[in-house]
C-alpha positions in Angstrom: -297.0 -224.9 -38.8 -294.8 -223.7 -36.0 -293.1 -227.1 -35.8 -290.0 -227.5 -37.9 -289.1 -230.9 -39.1 -285.5 -230.0 -39.2 -285.4 -229.4 -35.5 -283.9 -232.5 -33.8 -285.3 -231.5 -30.4 -288.9 -231.5 -31.7 -291.1 -234.5 -31.2 -291.2 -237.0 -34.1 -294.3 -237.7 -36.2 -294.8 -241.0 -34.4 -295.3 -239.2 -31.1 -298.6 -237.7 -30.1 -299.0 -234.1 -29.1 -298.5 -233.0 -25.5 -301.0 -234.3 -23.0 -302.4 -236.7 -25.6 -302.4 -239.6 -23.2 -303.4 -239.4 -19.6 -301.1 -241.1 -17.0 -302.0 -244.6 -15.9 -303.9 -244.9 -12.7 -302.4 -246.5 -9.6 -298.8 -246.6 -11.1 -296.1 -245.2 -8.8 -294.0 -242.5 -10.2 -290.4 -243.4 -11.0 -288.0 -240.5 -11.6 -285.2 -242.8 -12.4 -285.4 -246.4 -13.4 -282.1 -248.0 -14.2 -281.9 -250.7 -16.7 -280.8 -254.2 -16.1 -277.3 -253.5 -17.5 -276.9 -250.3 -15.5 -275.8 -249.8 -12.0 -277.3 -247.6 -9.4 -276.7 -243.9 -9.6 -275.1 -244.0 -6.2 -273.3 -247.4 -6.2 -272.1 -247.2 -2.6 -275.0 -246.6 -0.2 -274.9 -247.0 3.5 -278.0 -248.9 4.7 -277.2 -248.6 8.4 -275.1 -246.6 10.8 -272.8 -249.4 11.8 -269.6 -247.8 10.7 -269.1 -249.8 7.5 -269.1 -248.2 4.1 -268.4 -249.8 0.8 -268.3 -248.4 -2.7 -268.0 -250.2 -6.0 -267.0 -248.5 -9.2 -266.9 -250.2 -12.5 -264.4 -249.5 -15.2 -265.0 -250.0 -18.9 -261.8 -251.9 -19.5 -262.1 -254.6 -16.9 -265.0 -253.8 -14.5 -262.6 -253.6 -11.6 -264.3 -253.2 -8.3 -262.8 -251.3 -5.4 -264.1 -251.2 -1.9 -263.2 -248.9 0.9 -264.1 -249.9 4.5 -263.6 -248.7 8.0 -264.3 -250.5 11.2 -265.1 -248.8 14.5 -264.9 -250.9 17.6 -268.4 -251.8 18.9 -269.1 -250.7 22.5 -268.6 -253.5 25.0 -269.3 -254.0 28.7 -268.0 -252.0 31.6 -264.8 -253.9 31.7 -263.6 -252.4 28.4 -262.9 -249.2 30.3 -259.9 -250.9 32.0 -258.5 -252.4 28.8 -255.5 -251.1 26.8 -257.2 -251.4 23.4 -259.2 -248.7 21.7 -259.8 -247.3 18.3 -257.4 -247.8 15.4 -254.4 -245.5 15.5 -254.8 -244.7 19.2 -251.6 -245.0 21.3 -251.4 -247.6 24.1 -252.7 -246.6 27.5 -249.2 -247.0 29.2 -247.7 -244.6 26.6 -250.3 -242.0 27.3 -249.5 -242.3 31.1 -245.8 -241.9 30.4 -244.8 -245.5 31.5 -242.2 -247.1 29.3 -240.8 -250.3 30.7 -237.9 -250.4 28.4 -236.7 -247.0 29.5 -237.2 -247.9 33.2 -235.1 -251.0 32.6 -232.3 -249.1 30.9 -232.1 -246.5 33.6 -232.2 -249.2 36.3 -229.3 -251.0 34.7 -227.4 -247.8 34.5 -227.8 -247.4 38.3 -226.9 -251.0 39.0 -223.7 -250.7 36.9 -222.3 -247.3 37.9 -218.9 -248.0 36.4 -220.1 -247.8 32.8 -220.1 -244.6 30.8 -223.4 -242.6 31.3 -225.1 -241.2 28.2 -225.7 -237.5 28.6 -229.2 -238.0 26.9 -230.3 -240.6 29.4 -232.6 -238.1 31.1 -234.1 -236.7 27.9 -237.1 -238.9 28.6 -237.4 -238.3 32.4 -240.2 -240.1 34.1 -241.6 -240.6 37.6 -243.0 -244.1 37.2 -239.7 -245.8 38.2 -238.9 -243.4 41.1 -242.3 -243.6 42.6 -242.2 -247.4 42.3 -238.8 -247.6 44.1 -239.9 -245.2 46.9 -243.0 -247.3 47.4 -241.0 -250.6 47.5 -238.6 -249.1 49.9 -241.4 -248.0 52.3 -243.2 -251.3 52.0 -240.0 -253.3 52.8 -239.3 -251.1 55.8 -242.9 -251.7 56.9 -242.4 -255.4 56.7 -239.3 -255.1 58.8 -241.3 -253.3 61.5 -240.3 -249.7 60.6 -243.3 -247.7 59.2 -241.4 -244.8 57.7 -243.6 -243.6 54.8 -243.8 -240.1 56.1 -240.1 -239.7 56.6 -239.3 -241.2 53.2 -241.5 -238.8 51.3 -240.5 -235.9 53.5 -236.7 -236.5 53.0 -237.4 -237.1 49.3 -239.2 -233.8 48.9 -236.9 -231.6 50.8 -233.8 -233.3 49.4 -235.0 -233.0 45.8 -235.6 -229.3 46.2 -232.2 -228.8 47.9 -230.3 -230.7 45.2 -232.3 -228.9 42.5 -231.3 -225.5 43.9 -227.6 -226.5 44.3 -227.3 -227.9 40.8 -228.8 -224.8 39.2 -226.4 -222.6 41.2 -223.4 -224.7 40.3 -224.0 -225.3 36.6 -224.5 -223.1 33.6 -226.7 -225.4 31.7 -229.4 -225.8 34.4 -231.8 -228.7 35.1 -235.5 -228.8 36.0 -236.8 -230.3 39.2 -238.6 -233.1 37.3 -235.3 -234.6 36.2 -233.7 -234.1 39.6 -236.5 -236.2 41.2 -236.2 -238.8 38.5 -232.5 -239.2 39.0 -232.6 -239.4 42.8 -235.5 -241.8 42.6 -233.8 -244.2 40.2 -230.6 -244.1 42.2 -232.5 -245.2 45.3 -232.5 -248.7 43.9 -229.5 -250.0 45.9 -231.2 -248.7 49.1 -234.2 -250.8 48.2 -232.0 -253.8 48.3 -230.9 -252.8 51.8 -234.6 -252.6 52.8 -235.1 -256.1 51.5 -232.2 -257.4 53.6 -233.7 -255.6 56.7 -236.8 -257.8 56.4 -234.7 -261.0 56.9 -232.0 -259.8 59.3 -231.7 -256.8 61.6 -229.3 -254.1 60.5 -228.6 -252.7 63.9 -225.1 -254.1 64.0 -221.7 -254.1 62.3 -223.0 -255.9 59.2 -225.9 -253.6 58.9 -223.7 -250.5 59.3 -221.3 -251.7 56.6 -224.1 -252.7 54.2 -225.8 -249.3 54.7 -222.5 -247.5 54.1 -221.9 -249.5 50.9 -225.4 -248.6 49.7 -224.8 -244.9 50.4 -221.6 -244.9 48.3 -223.3 -246.9 45.5 -226.3 -244.5 45.3 -224.2 -241.4 45.6 -221.8 -242.6 42.9 -224.6 -243.4 40.5 -226.5 -240.2 41.1 -223.5 -237.9 40.9 -222.4 -239.7 37.7 -225.7 -239.0 36.0 -225.9 -235.4 37.1 -222.3 -234.8 35.9 -223.0 -236.4 32.5 -226.3 -234.5 32.0 -225.0 -231.1 33.1 -221.4 -231.6 31.7 -219.7 -230.7 34.9 -217.2 -233.5 35.3 -214.7 -231.4 37.2 -217.3 -230.7 40.0 -218.3 -234.3 40.7 -217.1 -234.3 44.3 -219.1 -231.1 45.0 -222.2 -232.7 43.5 -221.6 -236.0 45.4 -221.4 -234.4 48.8 -225.0 -233.2 49.2 -226.3 -236.2 47.4 -224.5 -238.5 49.8 -226.0 -236.7 52.8 -229.5 -237.3 51.3 -229.0 -241.0 50.8 -227.4 -241.2 54.3 -230.8 -240.1 55.7 -232.5 -243.0 53.8 -229.9 -245.4 55.2 -230.6 -244.2 58.8 -234.3 -245.0 58.2 -233.4 -248.5 57.1 -231.2 -249.2 60.1 -233.0 -247.5 62.9 -236.7 -247.3 63.8 -237.1 -243.5 63.7 -239.9 -242.3 66.0 -240.2 -245.6 67.9 -238.9 -244.0 71.2 -241.5 -241.2 71.0 -244.4 -243.6 70.5 -243.2 -245.8 73.3 -242.9 -243.0 75.8 -246.3 -241.8 74.9 -247.8 -245.0 76.0 
């Protein structure tokens, strides 16, 4: 009566009316049951939280499968905290600490060869890893020669860096920060480190030691003033820059030749 046979959405004559058959007992309900020739509705499912995910998609032309995966490093023991590895795309630990051995080598070679032309961009990547290493080596070598001068070394270095920083900013129009001043002075201490190594073998309180110390002062001063002049573009004022720098390295040479403070400790006994 109310059913229209021309309605394609109406049930056919072969079907029974609504609620004609009661559902079977003890049969689990299945809202979606894929056929044998059909894939799952969600083809890529993650069965566990291990960091791996894969998806497969089929194409009608060739049934090409594509998979996308990502791998997260599994947690290891306590020793992994001291490693340089990490997650994918993470920069190395030395790079995060600002330690670049290639840059340290290039700046050290510039100091050891002061006659070559200095690039004015050499201190664009200023660091303190090399200077701190050279200061520490200089102090250790003096300690091995019987001259514990760590306090004087860091004291002269701190006061000298502040003084050179003030003078350079008063003399130049471009200006320089204290970080680069400490970096230049620390790298140019490398010839003085060689004098400290010689003091371990032979005593420098003599004519040979005085000449060697004087040569190291000239070498350090020439290298440091050349870098400062190249960076600040003040080639006409190199002698004015070299004078206070030479006084600073002269203090380090005195520490390598004489045992400063030994007389006071001996009289106190």
